CSV table of C-alpha atoms in Angstrom, one decimal:
chain,number,residue,atom,x,y,z
A,227,MET,CA,0.0,0.0,0.0
A,228,LEU,CA,2.7,2.5,1.0
A,229,ASN,CA,4.6,1.8,-2.3
A,230,LYS,CA,1.5,3.0,-4.2
A,231,LEU,CA,1.1,6.1,-1.9
A,232,LEU,CA,4.7,7.1,-2.5
A,233,LYS,CA,4.0,7.7,-6.2
A,234,GLY,CA,7.3,6.3,-7.5
A,235,LYS,CA,9.5,7.7,-4.7
A,236,ARG,CA,12.4,5.4,-3.7
A,237,ILE,CA,13.2,5.0,-0.1
A,238,VAL,CA,16.8,4.9,1.2
A,239,LEU,CA,17.4,3.9,4.8
A,240,GLY,CA,20.6,5.4,6.1
A,241,SER,CA,21.0,3.1,9.1
A,242,ALA,CA,22.9,-0.1,9.7
A,243,SER,CA,20.5,-1.2,12.5
A,244,PRO,CA,18.9,-4.6,11.7
A,245,ARG,CA,16.0,-3.6,13.9
A,246,ARG,CA,15.3,-0.5,11.8
A,247,ARG,CA,15.5,-2.6,8.6
A,248,GLU,CA,13.0,-5.0,10.1
A,249,LEU,CA,10.6,-2.3,11.2
A,250,LEU,CA,10.7,-0.4,7.9
A,251,ALA,CA,10.1,-3.7,6.1
A,252,GLY,CA,7.1,-4.2,8.3
A,253,LEU,CA,5.4,-1.2,6.7
A,254,GLY,CA,5.4,-3.1,3.4
A,255,VAL,CA,7.6,-0.6,1.6
A,256,ASP,CA,10.5,-1.3,-0.8
A,257,PHE,CA,13.8,0.3,0.2
A,258,THR,CA,17.5,0.1,-0.1
A,259,VAL,CA,20.1,0.5,2.7
A,260,ASP,CA,23.0,2.8,2.3
A,261,THR,CA,25.1,3.6,5.4
A,262,VAL,CA,28.0,5.5,4.0
A,263,ASN,CA,28.2,8.7,6.1
A,264,SER,CA,30.7,11.4,7.1
A,265,PHE,CA,28.7,12.8,10.1
A,266,GLU,CA,30.7,13.1,13.3
A,267,GLU,CA,28.5,13.2,16.4
A,268,SER,CA,28.7,16.5,18.2
A,269,LEU,CA,26.1,18.6,19.9
A,270,PRO,CA,25.5,22.3,20.0
A,271,ASP,CA,25.8,24.1,23.3
A,272,ASN,CA,22.6,24.4,25.5
A,273,ILE,CA,20.6,21.8,23.6
A,274,SER,CA,17.9,20.1,25.6
A,275,PHE,CA,17.8,16.4,26.1
A,276,THR,CA,14.6,16.1,24.0
A,277,GLN,CA,16.2,17.8,21.0
A,278,ILE,CA,19.3,15.5,20.8
A,279,PRO,CA,18.0,12.6,18.8
A,280,GLU,CA,16.3,14.7,16.2
A,281,ASN,CA,19.5,16.9,15.9
A,282,MET,CA,21.6,13.7,15.4
A,283,ALA,CA,19.2,12.4,12.8
A,284,ILE,CA,19.4,15.6,10.8
A,285,GLY,CA,23.2,15.5,11.1
A,286,LYS,CA,23.3,11.9,9.8
A,287,SER,CA,21.0,13.0,6.9
A,288,TYR,CA,23.3,15.8,5.8
A,289,GLY,CA,26.3,13.7,6.4
A,290,PHE,CA,25.1,11.2,3.7
A,291,HIS,CA,27.9,10.5,1.3
A,292,ARG,CA,26.2,11.6,-1.9
A,293,GLU,CA,23.6,13.9,-3.4
A,294,LEU,CA,20.1,12.5,-3.5
A,295,GLU,CA,18.3,11.7,-6.7
A,296,ASP,CA,15.1,13.6,-7.4
A,297,ASP,CA,13.0,10.5,-6.7
A,298,GLU,CA,14.7,9.5,-3.5
A,299,ILE,CA,13.7,9.9,0.2
A,300,LEU,CA,16.4,9.4,2.7
A,301,ILE,CA,15.5,8.2,6.2
A,302,THR,CA,17.9,8.7,9.1
A,303,ALA,CA,17.3,8.2,12.8
A,304,ASP,CA,18.9,8.3,16.2
A,305,THR,CA,17.6,6.6,19.4
A,306,MET,CA,18.6,7.7,22.9
A,307,VAL,CA,17.8,6.3,26.4
A,308,LEU,CA,17.4,8.9,29.1
A,309,CYS,CA,17.3,7.7,32.7
A,310,SER,CA,17.4,10.2,35.7
A,311,ASP,CA,19.1,12.8,33.4
A,312,GLU,CA,21.8,10.4,32.2
A,313,ILE,CA,22.0,10.0,28.4
A,314,MET,CA,22.7,6.3,27.8
A,315,GLY,CA,24.2,5.5,24.5
A,316,LYS,CA,25.8,2.2,23.5
A,317,PRO,CA,27.7,0.7,26.4
A,318,LEU,CA,31.5,0.9,26.2
A,319,ASP,CA,32.1,-2.6,27.6
A,320,ARG,CA,30.6,-5.4,29.8
A,321,ASP,CA,31.0,-3.4,33.0
A,322,ASP,CA,29.3,-0.3,31.5
A,323,ALA,CA,26.4,-2.5,30.1
A,324,ILE,CA,25.9,-4.0,33.6
A,325,ARG,CA,25.9,-0.5,35.2
A,326,MET,CA,23.3,0.7,32.7
A,327,ILE,CA,20.9,-2.2,33.2
A,328,ALA,CA,21.4,-1.9,37.0
A,329,LYS,CA,20.3,1.8,36.8
A,330,LEU,CA,17.3,0.9,34.6
A,331,VAL,CA,15.8,-1.8,36.9
A,332,ASP,CA,13.2,-0.8,39.4
A,333,ASN,CA,13.0,2.5,37.5
A,334,LYS,CA,11.4,4.4,34.7
A,335,HIS,CA,13.2,5.8,31.7
A,336,LYS,CA,12.5,7.5,28.4
A,337,VAL,CA,13.4,6.3,24.9
A,338,LEU,CA,13.5,9.1,22.4
A,339,THR,CA,13.9,8.5,18.7
A,340,GLY,CA,14.6,11.4,16.3
A,341,VAL,CA,13.8,10.8,12.6
A,342,CYS,CA,14.7,12.8,9.6
A,343,LEU,CA,13.1,12.3,6.2
A,344,ARG,CA,14.7,14.3,3.4
A,345,SER,CA,14.3,14.6,-0.4
A,346,ASN,CA,15.7,17.2,-2.7
A,347,SER,CA,12.5,19.3,-2.2
A,348,LYS,CA,11.4,18.6,1.3
A,349,ILE,CA,12.5,17.7,4.8
A,350,ILE,CA,10.4,16.5,7.7
A,351,THR,CA,11.8,15.8,11.2
A,352,PHE,CA,10.1,14.5,14.3
A,353,THR,CA,10.8,12.9,17.7
A,354,ALA,CA,8.9,10.1,19.4
A,355,SER,CA,9.0,9.5,23.1
A,356,THR,CA,8.1,6.4,25.0
A,357,ASP,CA,8.2,5.7,28.8
A,358,VAL,CA,9.6,2.3,29.8
A,359,HIS,CA,9.1,0.8,33.3
A,360,PHE,CA,11.6,-1.8,34.3
A,361,GLY,CA,10.8,-4.3,37.1
A,362,HIS,CA,13.4,-5.9,39.3
A,363,LEU,CA,16.2,-8.0,38.1
A,364,SER,CA,19.0,-9.5,40.3
A,365,ALA,CA,22.6,-8.9,39.6
A,366,GLU,CA,22.9,-12.5,38.4
A,367,GLU,CA,20.0,-12.0,36.0
A,368,ILE,CA,21.6,-8.8,34.7
A,369,GLU,CA,24.9,-10.6,34.1
A,370,TYR,CA,23.1,-13.5,32.4
A,371,TYR,CA,21.4,-11.0,30.0
A,372,ILE,CA,24.6,-9.1,29.1
A,373,ASP,CA,26.7,-12.3,28.7
A,374,THR,CA,24.0,-14.2,26.6
A,375,TYR,CA,22.7,-11.4,24.4
A,376,LYS,CA,25.7,-9.1,24.3
A,377,PRO,CA,23.7,-5.9,23.7
A,378,TYR,CA,26.7,-3.7,23.0
A,379,ASP,CA,25.2,-2.2,19.9
A,380,LYS,CA,22.1,-0.9,21.7
A,381,ALA,CA,21.4,2.4,23.4
A,382,GLY,CA,20.9,1.7,27.1
A,383,ALA,CA,22.4,-1.7,26.7
A,384,TYR,CA,19.2,-3.5,26.0
A,385,GLY,CA,16.8,-4.6,23.3
A,386,VAL,CA,13.1,-4.6,24.2
A,387,GLN,CA,12.6,-7.5,21.9
A,388,ASP,CA,15.3,-9.6,23.8
A,389,TRP,CA,15.0,-11.7,26.9
A,390,VAL,CA,15.2,-8.6,29.1
A,391,GLY,CA,12.1,-7.3,27.5
A,392,TYR,CA,10.2,-10.4,28.3
A,393,ALA,CA,11.6,-10.8,31.8
A,394,GLY,CA,12.3,-7.3,33.0
A,395,ILE,CA,10.0,-4.7,31.4
A,396,ARG,CA,6.7,-4.4,33.3
A,397,GLY,CA,5.1,-1.6,31.3
A,398,ILE,CA,5.4,0.7,28.3
A,399,GLU,CA,3.6,4.0,27.7
A,400,GLY,CA,3.8,4.9,24.1
A,401,SER,CA,5.1,3.0,21.0
A,402,PHE,CA,6.8,-0.4,21.5
A,403,PHE,CA,8.4,0.0,18.1
A,404,ASN,CA,9.9,3.3,19.1
A,405,VAL,CA,11.8,1.5,21.9
A,406,MET,CA,13.1,-0.9,19.2
A,407,GLY,CA,14.5,2.1,17.3
A,408,LEU,CA,11.9,3.4,14.8
A,409,PRO,CA,8.5,4.9,15.5
A,410,VAL,CA,6.9,3.3,12.5
A,411,HIS,CA,3.3,4.5,13.3
A,412,ILE,CA,4.4,8.1,12.8
A,413,LEU,CA,6.9,7.3,10.1
A,414,TYR,CA,4.1,5.8,7.9
A,415,ASN,CA,2.1,9.0,7.9
A,416,LYS,CA,5.2,11.3,7.5
A,417,LEU,CA,6.3,9.2,4.4
A,418,LYS,CA,2.8,9.9,2.9
A,419,GLU,CA,3.4,13.6,3.5
A,420,MET,CA,6.8,13.4,1.8
A,421,ALA,CA,5.1,12.1,-1.4
A,422,LEU,CA,2.6,15.0,-1.6
């Protein structure tokens, strides 16, 4: 359906994330993946937490390695975990991953995903926010998760679709798919806007 609504526009996903590929495919749209990018992550002074993911998504879009064709729409995104005013990116190592999960358990955090859609004639950006409530996990359970699933490529050191999501997350307010890395319910409508 979306392919028809896009009126011949071609989608390029500028992300190496297998979760984002899976989620975009779930919309039933044809797309290619191109991850070559020169963007170096840096933030302007005095930027608010809620602006960071969208700012990063825009930076990734303009860091794309080539000019877009007239019929292309480039999608870039950035996901951030925010817990008690700590921005949690991808963990540095096992100890950092354990520290992150230990901070998330018995606590609430926000997952923010910023998305940028860009063509040669239009740009649309947005941020989706989801509140995630973790239940209790013991130190042994946290180590089991880290050692078994090795979530070193994930913001906040966890994947909601992994074991920890089944065993540790007791509630979600907002989009589940946003926590996976792409708020596809909003993206679907924004892609339709891009084709107008």
